[in-house]
mmCIF file of N, CA, C and O in Angstrom:
data_model
loop_
_atom_site.group_PDB
_atom_site.id
_atom_site.type_symbol
_atom_site.label_atom_id
_atom_site.label_comp_id
_atom_site.label_asym_id
_atom_site.label_seq_id
_atom_site.Cartn_x
_atom_site.Cartn_y
_atom_site.Cartn_z
ATOM 1 N N GLY A 292 -55.058 -8.624 -61.076
ATOM 2 C CA GLY A 292 -53.729 -8.683 -61.760
ATOM 3 C C GLY A 292 -53.876 -7.047 -62.339
ATOM 4 O O GLY A 292 -53.125 -6.104 -62.167
ATOM 5 N N GLY A 293 -54.773 -7.137 -63.022
ATOM 6 C CA GLY A 293 -54.838 -5.617 -63.966
ATOM 7 C C GLY A 293 -55.187 -4.525 -62.946
ATOM 8 O O GLY A 293 -54.661 -3.435 -63.172
ATOM 9 N N GLU A 294 -56.172 -4.870 -62.154
ATOM 10 C CA GLU A 294 -56.219 -3.819 -61.182
ATOM 11 C C GLU A 294 -54.927 -3.173 -60.197
ATOM 12 O O GLU A 294 -54.997 -2.154 -59.890
ATOM 13 N N PHE A 295 -54.412 -4.053 -60.083
ATOM 14 C CA PHE A 295 -52.918 -4.073 -59.168
ATOM 15 C C PHE A 295 -52.022 -3.436 -60.017
ATOM 16 O O PHE A 295 -51.157 -2.324 -59.868
ATOM 17 N N LEU A 296 -51.814 -3.817 -60.989
ATOM 18 C CA LEU A 296 -51.044 -3.044 -62.302
ATOM 19 C C LEU A 296 -51.259 -1.522 -62.300
ATOM 20 O O LEU A 296 -50.234 -0.570 -62.587
ATOM 21 N N ALA A 297 -52.316 -1.286 -62.583
ATOM 22 C CA ALA A 297 -52.845 0.468 -62.226
ATOM 23 C C ALA A 297 -51.750 1.023 -61.070
ATOM 24 O O ALA A 297 -51.658 1.936 -61.344
ATOM 25 N N TYR A 298 -52.075 0.528 -59.842
ATOM 26 C CA TYR A 298 -51.472 0.846 -58.897
ATOM 27 C C TYR A 298 -49.949 1.161 -58.806
ATOM 28 O O TYR A 298 -49.208 1.971 -58.347
ATOM 29 N N VAL A 299 -49.485 0.047 -59.195
ATOM 30 C CA VAL A 299 -48.247 -0.035 -59.514
ATOM 31 C C VAL A 299 -47.630 0.698 -60.765
ATOM 32 O O VAL A 299 -46.406 1.637 -60.071
ATOM 33 N N ASN A 300 -48.391 0.764 -61.647
ATOM 34 C CA ASN A 300 -47.714 1.612 -62.619
ATOM 35 C C ASN A 300 -47.970 3.343 -61.913
ATOM 36 O O ASN A 300 -47.349 4.397 -62.503
ATOM 37 N N ARG A 301 -48.803 3.569 -61.405
ATOM 38 C CA ARG A 301 -48.753 4.969 -60.999
ATOM 39 C C ARG A 301 -47.760 5.050 -59.697
ATOM 40 O O ARG A 301 -47.125 6.243 -59.602
ATOM 41 N N GLY A 302 -47.311 4.229 -58.889
ATOM 42 C CA GLY A 302 -46.231 4.178 -58.039
ATOM 43 C C GLY A 302 -45.093 4.333 -58.637
ATOM 44 O O GLY A 302 -44.118 5.233 -58.127
ATOM 45 N N LEU A 303 -44.988 3.741 -59.758
ATOM 46 C CA LEU A 303 -43.244 3.816 -60.588
ATOM 47 C C LEU A 303 -43.427 5.360 -61.346
ATOM 48 O O LEU A 303 -42.227 5.736 -61.167
ATOM 49 N N GLU A 304 -44.712 5.793 -61.647
ATOM 50 C CA GLU A 304 -44.527 7.193 -62.163
ATOM 51 C C GLU A 304 -44.084 8.200 -61.259
ATOM 52 O O GLU A 304 -43.369 9.183 -61.490
ATOM 53 N N GLN A 305 -44.634 8.082 -60.114
ATOM 54 C CA GLN A 305 -44.331 8.975 -58.893
ATOM 55 C C GLN A 305 -42.896 8.962 -58.696
ATOM 56 O O GLN A 305 -41.661 9.720 -58.273
ATOM 57 N N ILE A 306 -42.094 7.695 -58.493
ATOM 58 C CA ILE A 306 -40.725 7.536 -58.453
ATOM 59 C C ILE A 306 -40.160 7.996 -59.499
ATOM 60 O O ILE A 306 -39.093 8.925 -58.981
ATOM 61 N N ASP A 307 -40.542 7.748 -60.578
ATOM 62 C CA ASP A 307 -39.709 8.644 -61.672
ATOM 63 C C ASP A 307 -39.606 9.856 -61.588
ATOM 64 O O ASP A 307 -38.467 10.828 -61.609
ATOM 65 N N LYS A 308 -40.839 10.610 -61.073
ATOM 66 C CA LYS A 308 -40.844 11.789 -60.772
ATOM 67 C C LYS A 308 -40.052 12.483 -59.896
ATOM 68 O O LYS A 308 -39.095 13.263 -59.865
ATOM 69 N N GLY A 309 -39.833 11.554 -58.603
ATOM 70 C CA GLY A 309 -38.857 11.990 -57.804
ATOM 71 C C GLY A 309 -37.184 11.984 -58.026
ATOM 72 O O GLY A 309 -36.585 12.732 -57.614
ATOM 73 N N VAL A 310 -37.044 11.163 -58.842
ATOM 74 C CA VAL A 310 -35.774 10.803 -59.333
ATOM 75 C C VAL A 310 -35.596 12.273 -60.188
ATOM 76 O O VAL A 310 -34.239 12.331 -59.714
ATOM 77 N N ALA A 311 -36.270 12.834 -61.183
ATOM 78 C CA ALA A 311 -35.847 13.588 -61.832
ATOM 79 C C ALA A 311 -35.655 14.665 -61.255
ATOM 80 O O ALA A 311 -35.000 15.904 -61.454
ATOM 81 N N ILE A 312 -36.776 15.386 -59.999
ATOM 82 C CA ILE A 312 -36.350 16.343 -59.370
ATOM 83 C C ILE A 312 -35.412 16.324 -58.331
ATOM 84 O O ILE A 312 -34.435 17.327 -58.227
ATOM 85 N N MET A 313 -34.827 15.152 -58.009
ATOM 86 C CA MET A 313 -33.716 14.923 -57.116
ATOM 87 C C MET A 313 -32.175 15.140 -58.206
ATOM 88 O O MET A 313 -31.270 15.960 -57.792
ATOM 89 N N LYS A 314 -32.461 14.755 -59.551
ATOM 90 C CA LYS A 314 -31.292 15.013 -60.498
ATOM 91 C C LYS A 314 -31.390 16.538 -60.830
ATOM 92 O O LYS A 314 -30.391 16.993 -61.051
ATOM 93 N N ASN A 315 -32.358 17.241 -61.046
ATOM 94 C CA ASN A 315 -32.298 18.694 -60.724
ATOM 95 C C ASN A 315 -31.867 19.259 -59.668
ATOM 96 O O ASN A 315 -30.688 20.057 -59.922
ATOM 97 N N TYR A 316 -32.072 18.872 -58.433
ATOM 98 C CA TYR A 316 -31.529 19.608 -57.161
ATOM 99 C C TYR A 316 -29.754 19.460 -57.445
ATOM 100 O O TYR A 316 -29.232 20.075 -57.194
ATOM 101 N N ALA A 317 -29.451 18.144 -57.824
ATOM 102 C CA ALA A 317 -27.986 17.479 -57.774
ATOM 103 C C ALA A 317 -27.653 18.480 -59.167
ATOM 104 O O ALA A 317 -26.160 18.335 -59.091
ATOM 105 N N GLY A 318 -27.870 18.595 -59.889
ATOM 106 C CA GLY A 318 -27.260 19.215 -61.210
ATOM 107 C C GLY A 318 -27.008 18.344 -62.285
ATOM 108 O O GLY A 318 -26.053 18.590 -62.890
ATOM 109 N N THR A 319 -27.792 17.213 -61.877
ATOM 110 C CA THR A 319 -26.891 16.060 -63.028
ATOM 111 C C THR A 319 -28.008 15.841 -63.846
ATOM 112 O O THR A 319 -27.974 14.711 -64.718
ATOM 113 N N SER A 320 -29.064 16.622 -64.080
ATOM 114 C CA SER A 320 -30.085 16.544 -65.428
ATOM 115 C C SER A 320 -29.722 17.534 -66.401
ATOM 116 O O SER A 320 -28.954 18.224 -66.357
ATOM 117 N N GLU A 321 -30.638 17.670 -67.401
ATOM 118 C CA GLU A 321 -30.361 18.659 -68.114
ATOM 119 C C GLU A 321 -30.955 19.898 -67.698
ATOM 120 O O GLU A 321 -31.868 20.852 -67.858
ATOM 121 N N GLY A 322 -30.000 20.835 -66.618
ATOM 122 C CA GLY A 322 -30.020 21.872 -66.034
ATOM 123 C C GLY A 322 -30.786 21.788 -64.745
ATOM 124 O O GLY A 322 -30.966 20.468 -64.200
ATOM 125 N N GLY A 323 -31.104 22.823 -64.516
ATOM 126 C CA GLY A 323 -31.711 22.522 -62.846
ATOM 127 C C GLY A 323 -31.594 24.010 -62.400
ATOM 128 O O GLY A 323 -31.073 24.949 -62.844
ATOM 129 N N LYS A 324 -32.481 24.391 -61.096
ATOM 130 C CA LYS A 324 -32.339 25.650 -60.668
ATOM 131 C C LYS A 324 -31.967 25.128 -59.158
ATOM 132 O O LYS A 324 -33.087 24.696 -58.489
ATOM 133 N N ILE A 325 -31.238 26.096 -58.394
ATOM 134 C CA ILE A 325 -30.982 26.093 -56.955
ATOM 135 C C ILE A 325 -31.477 27.634 -56.537
ATOM 136 O O ILE A 325 -30.707 28.636 -57.071
ATOM 137 N N ASP A 326 -32.465 27.702 -55.604
ATOM 138 C CA ASP A 326 -32.343 29.106 -54.810
ATOM 139 C C ASP A 326 -31.497 29.170 -53.566
ATOM 140 O O ASP A 326 -31.531 28.575 -52.876
ATOM 141 N N LEU A 327 -30.708 29.993 -53.909
ATOM 142 C CA LEU A 327 -29.840 30.560 -52.657
ATOM 143 C C LEU A 327 -29.785 31.447 -51.743
ATOM 144 O O LEU A 327 -29.911 32.738 -52.829
ATOM 145 N N GLY A 328 -29.823 31.888 -50.720
ATOM 146 C CA GLY A 328 -29.628 32.911 -50.244
ATOM 147 C C GLY A 328 -28.791 33.211 -49.335
ATOM 148 O O GLY A 328 -27.930 32.084 -48.635
ATOM 149 N N CYS A 329 -28.235 34.363 -48.975
ATOM 150 C CA CYS A 329 -26.746 34.541 -48.394
ATOM 151 C C CYS A 329 -26.704 35.750 -47.828
ATOM 152 O O CYS A 329 -27.786 36.719 -48.242
ATOM 153 N N ILE A 330 -25.814 35.908 -46.836
ATOM 154 C CA ILE A 330 -25.452 37.245 -46.050
ATOM 155 C C ILE A 330 -24.787 38.078 -46.778
ATOM 156 O O ILE A 330 -23.949 37.410 -47.813
ATOM 157 N N ILE A 331 -24.713 39.572 -46.954
ATOM 158 C CA ILE A 331 -24.009 39.886 -47.534
ATOM 159 C C ILE A 331 -22.292 39.990 -47.556
ATOM 160 O O ILE A 331 -21.626 39.890 -48.461
ATOM 161 N N THR A 332 -22.061 39.656 -46.536
ATOM 162 C CA THR A 332 -20.699 39.197 -46.283
ATOM 163 C C THR A 332 -19.991 37.845 -46.875
ATOM 164 O O THR A 332 -18.507 37.795 -47.379
ATOM 165 N N VAL A 333 -20.801 37.656 -47.503
ATOM 166 C CA VAL A 333 -20.432 36.172 -48.094
ATOM 167 C C VAL A 333 -20.474 36.461 -49.890
ATOM 168 O O VAL A 333 -20.070 35.461 -50.577
ATOM 169 N N GLN A 334 -21.450 37.332 -50.226
ATOM 170 C CA GLN A 334 -21.802 37.365 -51.590
ATOM 171 C C GLN A 334 -20.956 38.029 -52.375
ATOM 172 O O GLN A 334 -20.802 38.133 -53.539
ATOM 173 N N THR A 335 -19.910 38.708 -51.818
ATOM 174 C CA THR A 335 -18.945 39.389 -52.678
ATOM 175 C C THR A 335 -17.824 38.752 -53.007
ATOM 176 O O THR A 335 -17.398 38.800 -54.184
ATOM 177 N N ASP A 336 -17.696 37.716 -52.414
ATOM 178 C CA ASP A 336 -16.418 37.110 -52.805
ATOM 179 C C ASP A 336 -16.721 35.454 -52.871
ATOM 180 O O ASP A 336 -16.411 34.841 -53.757
ATOM 181 N N PHE A 337 -17.218 34.930 -51.434
ATOM 182 C CA PHE A 337 -17.135 33.714 -51.309
ATOM 183 C C PHE A 337 -17.925 32.764 -52.182
ATOM 184 O O PHE A 337 -18.034 31.940 -52.842
ATOM 185 N N ILE A 338 -19.376 33.422 -52.423
ATOM 186 C CA ILE A 338 -20.298 32.888 -53.177
ATOM 187 C C ILE A 338 -19.980 32.767 -54.939
ATOM 188 O O ILE A 338 -20.021 31.903 -55.441
ATOM 189 N N PRO A 339 -19.656 34.121 -55.029
ATOM 190 C CA PRO A 339 -19.176 33.532 -56.967
ATOM 191 C C PRO A 339 -18.043 32.990 -57.106
ATOM 192 O O PRO A 339 -18.095 32.392 -57.753
ATOM 193 N N LYS A 340 -16.928 32.707 -56.079
ATOM 194 C CA LYS A 340 -16.358 31.548 -56.149
ATOM 195 C C LYS A 340 -16.411 30.613 -56.324
ATOM 196 O O LYS A 340 -16.431 29.260 -56.834
ATOM 197 N N LEU A 341 -17.838 30.083 -55.380
ATOM 198 C CA LEU A 341 -17.953 28.994 -55.353
ATOM 199 C C LEU A 341 -19.028 28.252 -56.357
ATOM 200 O O LEU A 341 -19.147 27.203 -56.581
ATOM 201 N N LEU A 342 -19.749 29.510 -56.861
ATOM 202 C CA LEU A 342 -21.307 29.267 -58.145
ATOM 203 C C LEU A 342 -19.968 28.710 -59.202
ATOM 204 O O LEU A 342 -20.566 27.931 -60.122
ATOM 205 N N ASN A 343 -18.753 29.500 -59.373
ATOM 206 C CA ASN A 343 -18.057 29.372 -60.624
ATOM 207 C C ASN A 343 -17.940 27.710 -60.628
ATOM 208 O O ASN A 343 -17.566 27.248 -61.708
ATOM 209 N N GLY A 344 -17.077 27.486 -59.727
ATOM 210 C CA GLY A 344 -16.652 26.040 -59.319
ATOM 211 C C GLY A 344 -17.785 24.880 -59.346
ATOM 212 O O GLY A 344 -17.486 23.846 -60.221
ATOM 213 N N TYR A 345 -19.239 25.152 -58.625
ATOM 214 C CA TYR A 345 -20.063 24.027 -59.074
ATOM 215 C C TYR A 345 -20.426 24.154 -60.758
ATOM 216 O O TYR A 345 -21.138 23.055 -61.415
ATOM 217 N N LYS A 346 -20.329 25.397 -61.462
ATOM 218 C CA LYS A 346 -21.116 25.445 -62.490
ATOM 219 C C LYS A 346 -20.212 24.770 -63.341
ATOM 220 O O LYS A 346 -20.076 24.549 -64.744
ATOM 221 N N THR A 347 -19.079 24.736 -63.116
ATOM 222 C CA THR A 347 -18.322 24.115 -63.870
ATOM 223 C C THR A 347 -18.088 22.553 -63.951
ATOM 224 O O THR A 347 -18.165 21.907 -64.760
ATOM 225 N N ALA A 348 -18.481 21.923 -62.491
ATOM 226 C CA ALA A 348 -18.611 20.795 -62.440
ATOM 227 C C ALA A 348 -20.244 20.042 -62.860
ATOM 228 O O ALA A 348 -20.414 19.190 -63.470
ATOM 229 N N ALA A 349 -20.920 21.036 -62.700
ATOM 230 C CA ALA A 349 -22.317 21.081 -63.468
ATOM 231 C C ALA A 349 -22.887 21.934 -64.231
ATOM 232 O O ALA A 349 -23.368 22.660 -64.120
ATOM 233 N N GLU A 350 -22.650 21.233 -65.398
ATOM 234 C CA GLU A 350 -23.310 22.084 -66.561
ATOM 235 C C GLU A 350 -24.774 22.255 -66.275
ATOM 236 O O GLU A 350 -25.659 21.297 -66.233
ATOM 237 N N GLY A 351 -25.230 23.567 -67.010
ATOM 238 C CA GLY A 351 -26.617 23.757 -67.355
ATOM 239 C C GLY A 351 -27.410 23.865 -65.828
ATOM 240 O O GLY A 351 -28.900 23.799 -65.840
ATOM 241 N N VAL A 352 -26.810 24.328 -64.761
ATOM 242 C CA VAL A 352 -27.556 24.698 -63.712
ATOM 243 C C VAL A 352 -27.666 26.317 -63.046
ATOM 244 O O VAL A 352 -26.785 26.767 -63.381
ATOM 245 N N ALA A 353 -28.969 26.818 -62.871
ATOM 246 C CA ALA A 353 -28.883 28.038 -62.853
ATOM 247 C C ALA A 353 -29.083 28.222 -61.610
ATOM 248 O O ALA A 353 -29.747 27.253 -60.370
ATOM 249 N N PHE A 354 -28.799 29.453 -61.039
ATOM 250 C CA PHE A 354 -28.942 29.717 -59.555
ATOM 251 C C PHE A 354 -29.695 31.000 -59.564
ATOM 252 O O PHE A 354 -29.028 32.234 -60.297
ATOM 253 N N ASN A 355 -30.494 31.522 -58.590
ATOM 254 C CA ASN A 355 -31.556 32.049 -58.184
ATOM 255 C C ASN A 355 -30.657 32.791 -56.380
ATOM 256 O O ASN A 355 -30.975 31.992 -55.720
ATOM 257 N N VAL A 356 -30.070 33.980 -56.712
ATOM 258 C CA VAL A 356 -29.288 34.307 -55.458
ATOM 259 C C VAL A 356 -29.837 35.661 -54.696
ATOM 260 O O VAL A 356 -30.116 36.763 -55.814
ATOM 261 N N ARG A 357 -30.156 35.350 -53.771
ATOM 262 C CA ARG A 357 -31.075 36.544 -53.075
ATOM 263 C C ARG A 357 -30.184 37.099 -51.646
ATOM 264 O O ARG A 357 -29.375 35.753 -50.764
ATOM 265 N N GLU A 358 -29.906 38.316 -51.439
ATOM 266 C CA GLU A 358 -29.015 38.822 -50.072
ATOM 267 C C GLU A 358 -30.404 39.308 -49.062
ATOM 268 O O GLU A 358 -31.155 39.983 -49.122
ATOM 269 N N ASP A 359 -29.910 38.889 -48.101
ATOM 270 C CA ASP A 359 -30.821 39.211 -46.610
ATOM 271 C C ASP A 359 -29.910 39.112 -45.768
ATOM 272 O O ASP A 359 -29.064 38.657 -45.452
ATOM 273 N N THR A 360 -30.457 39.515 -44.558
ATOM 274 C CA THR A 360 -29.529 39.002 -43.209
ATOM 275 C C THR A 360 -30.441 37.489 -42.744
ATOM 276 O O THR A 360 -31.366 37.251 -43.271
ATOM 277 N N SER A 361 -29.683 37.311 -41.735
ATOM 278 C CA SER A 361 -29.675 36.185 -41.484
ATOM 279 C C SER A 361 -30.967 35.436 -40.787
ATOM 280 O O SER A 361 -31.692 34.458 -41.376
ATOM 281 N N GLN A 362 -31.709 36.045 -40.067
ATOM 282 C CA GLN A 362 -33.004 35.652 -39.808
ATOM 283 C C GLN A 362 -34.110 35.141 -40.769
ATOM 284 O O GLN A 362 -34.833 34.360 -40.721
ATOM 285 N N PRO A 363 -34.326 36.273 -41.671
ATOM 286 C CA PRO A 363 -34.921 36.306 -42.702
ATOM 287 C C PRO A 363 -34.857 34.967 -43.282
ATOM 288 O O PRO A 363 -35.534 34.357 -44.130
ATOM 289 N N LEU A 364 -33.529 34.785 -43.652
ATOM 290 C CA LEU A 364 -32.885 33.949 -44.540
ATOM 291 C C LEU A 364 -33.428 32.501 -44.195
ATOM 292 O O LEU A 364 -33.744 31.495 -44.839
ATOM 293 N N VAL A 365 -33.104 32.170 -42.761
ATOM 294 C CA VAL A 365 -33.406 30.937 -42.098
ATOM 295 C C VAL A 365 -35.218 30.784 -42.097
ATOM 296 O O VAL A 365 -35.464 30.021 -42.780
ATOM 297 N N LYS A 366 -36.084 32.109 -41.819
ATOM 298 C CA LYS A 366 -37.388 31.544 -41.793
ATOM 299 C C LYS A 366 -37.640 31.258 -43.357
ATOM 300 O O LYS A 366 -38.588 30.305 -43.384
ATOM 301 N N ASP A 367 -37.303 32.023 -44.448
ATOM 302 C CA ASP A 367 -37.551 31.478 -45.724
ATOM 303 C C ASP A 367 -37.062 30.169 -46.287
ATOM 304 O O ASP A 367 -37.656 29.502 -47.045
ATOM 305 N N LEU A 368 -35.737 29.568 -45.565
ATOM 306 C CA LEU A 368 -35.267 28.439 -45.753
ATOM 307 C C LEU A 368 -36.112 27.535 -45.255
ATOM 308 O O LEU A 368 -36.819 26.511 -46.045
ATOM 309 N N LEU A 369 -36.920 27.543 -44.068
ATOM 310 C CA LEU A 369 -37.773 26.559 -43.067
ATOM 311 C C LEU A 369 -39.179 26.581 -44.042
ATOM 312 O O LEU A 369 -39.743 25.671 -44.307
ATOM 313 N N SER A 370 -39.457 27.846 -44.815
ATOM 314 C CA SER A 370 -40.691 27.870 -45.658
ATOM 315 C C SER A 370 -40.565 27.194 -46.699
ATOM 316 O O SER A 370 -41.391 26.886 -47.772
ATOM 317 N N GLY A 371 -39.533 27.125 -47.138
ATOM 318 C CA GLY A 371 -39.191 26.264 -48.694
ATOM 319 C C GLY A 371 -38.952 27.109 -49.787
ATOM 320 O O GLY A 371 -38.602 26.729 -50.878
ATOM 321 N N PHE A 372 -38.626 28.413 -49.512
ATOM 322 C CA PHE A 372 -38.321 29.559 -50.512
ATOM 323 C C PHE A 372 -36.799 29.338 -51.072
ATOM 324 O O PHE A 372 -36.342 29.413 -52.343
ATOM 325 N N TYR A 373 -35.828 28.878 -50.120
ATOM 326 C CA TYR A 373 -34.862 28.371 -50.591
ATOM 327 C C TYR A 373 -34.088 27.009 -50.635
ATOM 328 O O TYR A 373 -34.858 26.211 -49.538
ATOM 329 N N ASP A 374 -33.315 26.645 -51.183
ATOM 330 C CA ASP A 374 -32.884 25.228 -51.075
ATOM 331 C C ASP A 374 -31.450 25.182 -50.280
ATOM 332 O O ASP A 374 -31.629 24.324 -49.419
ATOM 333 N N VAL A 375 -30.929 26.501 -50.265
ATOM 334 C CA VAL A 375 -29.845 26.290 -49.228
ATOM 335 C C VAL A 375 -29.558 27.994 -48.598
ATOM 336 O O VAL A 375 -29.799 28.908 -49.843
ATOM 337 N N VAL A 376 -28.832 28.240 -47.684
ATOM 338 C CA VAL A 376 -28.232 29.468 -47.275
ATOM 339 C C VAL A 376 -27.112 29.565 -46.434
ATOM 340 O O VAL A 376 -26.814 28.550 -45.830
ATOM 341 N N PHE A 377 -26.701 30.698 -46.944
ATOM 342 C CA PHE A 377 -25.382 30.668 -46.034
ATOM 343 C C PHE A 377 -25.547 32.325 -45.358
ATOM 344 O O PHE A 377 -25.850 33.497 -45.524
ATOM 345 N N CYS A 378 -25.552 31.974 -43.767
ATOM 346 C CA CYS A 378 -25.753 33.074 -43.004
ATOM 347 C C CYS A 378 -25.075 32.629 -41.490
ATOM 348 O O CYS A 378 -24.519 31.663 -41.386
ATOM 349 N N ALA A 379 -25.300 33.487 -40.937
ATOM 350 C CA ALA A 379 -24.810 33.429 -39.425
ATOM 351 C C ALA A 379 -25.630 32.324 -38.745
ATOM 352 O O ALA A 379 -27.148 31.989 -38.741
ATOM 353 N N ARG A 380 -24.818 31.465 -37.452
ATOM 354 C CA ARG A 380 -25.696 30.288 -36.969
ATOM 355 C C ARG A 380 -26.707 31.162 -36.043
ATOM 356 O O ARG A 380 -26.241 32.112 -35.304
ATOM 357 N N GLY A 381 -27.869 30.884 -35.834
ATOM 358 C CA GLY A 381 -28.786 31.015 -35.017
ATOM 359 C C GLY A 381 -29.080 30.266 -34.232
ATOM 360 O O GLY A 381 -28.478 29.562 -33.736
ATOM 361 N N ASP A 382 -30.155 30.457 -33.765
ATOM 362 C CA ASP A 382 -30.807 29.268 -32.632
ATOM 363 C C ASP A 382 -30.817 27.976 -33.323
ATOM 364 O O ASP A 382 -31.435 28.127 -34.257
ATOM 365 N N ASP A 383 -30.711 27.161 -32.418
ATOM 366 C CA ASP A 383 -30.452 25.643 -32.951
ATOM 367 C C ASP A 383 -31.986 25.045 -33.455
ATOM 368 O O ASP A 383 -32.805 25.285 -32.243
ATOM 369 N N ASP A 384 -32.191 25.016 -34.235
ATOM 370 C CA ASP A 384 -33.452 24.085 -34.929
ATOM 371 C C ASP A 384 -33.045 22.777 -35.512
ATOM 372 O O ASP A 384 -32.296 22.486 -36.191
ATOM 373 N N PRO A 385 -33.627 21.720 -34.854
ATOM 374 C CA PRO A 385 -33.392 20.276 -35.054
ATOM 375 C C PRO A 385 -33.826 20.156 -36.445
ATOM 376 O O PRO A 385 -32.872 18.868 -37.184
ATOM 377 N N SER A 386 -34.302 20.588 -37.493
ATOM 378 C CA SER A 386 -34.440 20.338 -38.622
ATOM 379 C C SER A 386 -33.639 21.197 -39.511
ATOM 380 O O SER A 386 -33.613 20.622 -40.808
ATOM 381 N N LEU A 387 -32.769 21.901 -38.963
ATOM 382 C CA LEU A 387 -31.647 22.535 -39.935
ATOM 383 C C LEU A 387 -29.982 21.722 -39.631
ATOM 384 O O LEU A 387 -30.148 21.615 -38.659
ATOM 385 N N ALA A 388 -29.133 21.648 -40.617
ATOM 386 C CA ALA A 388 -28.033 21.556 -40.467
ATOM 387 C C ALA A 388 -26.977 22.835 -40.729
ATOM 388 O O ALA A 388 -27.159 23.178 -41.896
ATOM 389 N N TYR A 389 -26.359 23.107 -39.610
ATOM 390 C CA TYR A 389 -25.055 24.088 -39.809
ATOM 391 C C TYR A 389 -23.513 23.913 -40.150
ATOM 392 O O TYR A 389 -23.463 22.638 -39.296
ATOM 393 N N VAL A 390 -23.349 24.069 -41.149
ATOM 394 C CA VAL A 390 -22.108 23.683 -41.611
ATOM 395 C C VAL A 390 -21.271 24.855 -41.661
ATOM 396 O O VAL A 390 -21.545 25.890 -42.456
ATOM 397 N N PRO A 391 -20.368 25.381 -40.873
ATOM 398 C CA PRO A 391 -19.596 26.280 -41.084
ATOM 399 C C PRO A 391 -18.502 26.412 -42.532
ATOM 400 O O PRO A 391 -17.934 25.417 -42.720
ATOM 401 N N VAL A 392 -18.298 27.430 -43.410
ATOM 402 C CA VAL A 392 -17.836 27.527 -44.267
ATOM 403 C C VAL A 392 -16.703 28.503 -44.189
ATOM 404 O O VAL A 392 -15.897 28.576 -45.001
ATOM 405 N N LEU A 393 -17.152 29.941 -43.144
ATOM 406 C CA LEU A 393 -16.062 31.041 -43.265
ATOM 407 C C LEU A 393 -15.578 31.055 -41.657
ATOM 408 O O LEU A 393 -16.879 31.009 -40.857
ATOM 409 N N THR A 394 -14.700 31.575 -41.545
ATOM 410 C CA THR A 394 -14.734 32.170 -39.765
ATOM 411 C C THR A 394 -14.248 33.265 -39.644
ATOM 412 O O THR A 394 -13.817 33.921 -40.910
#
């Protein structure tokens, strides 16, 4: 029983770490950081309004916003550099979900 308890405790610690990370992403913890990439056409008007609304609803969230063209943004998103990007739709990649926000 004691040997099994050690495994259970390590498993619960990993679950707690995962929950804390997800709370950070969702902005429901004591802060958090979201790395966001965008093309310049949405950076001047759309992104500031979007972030202001989000910051009002989720206090303590910080954003790192970087501007680039669509292809490098998608490449960096796939490599884990960004949490979300706003860009033109490119080649369909089954690991990505494209959601239209502007026309």
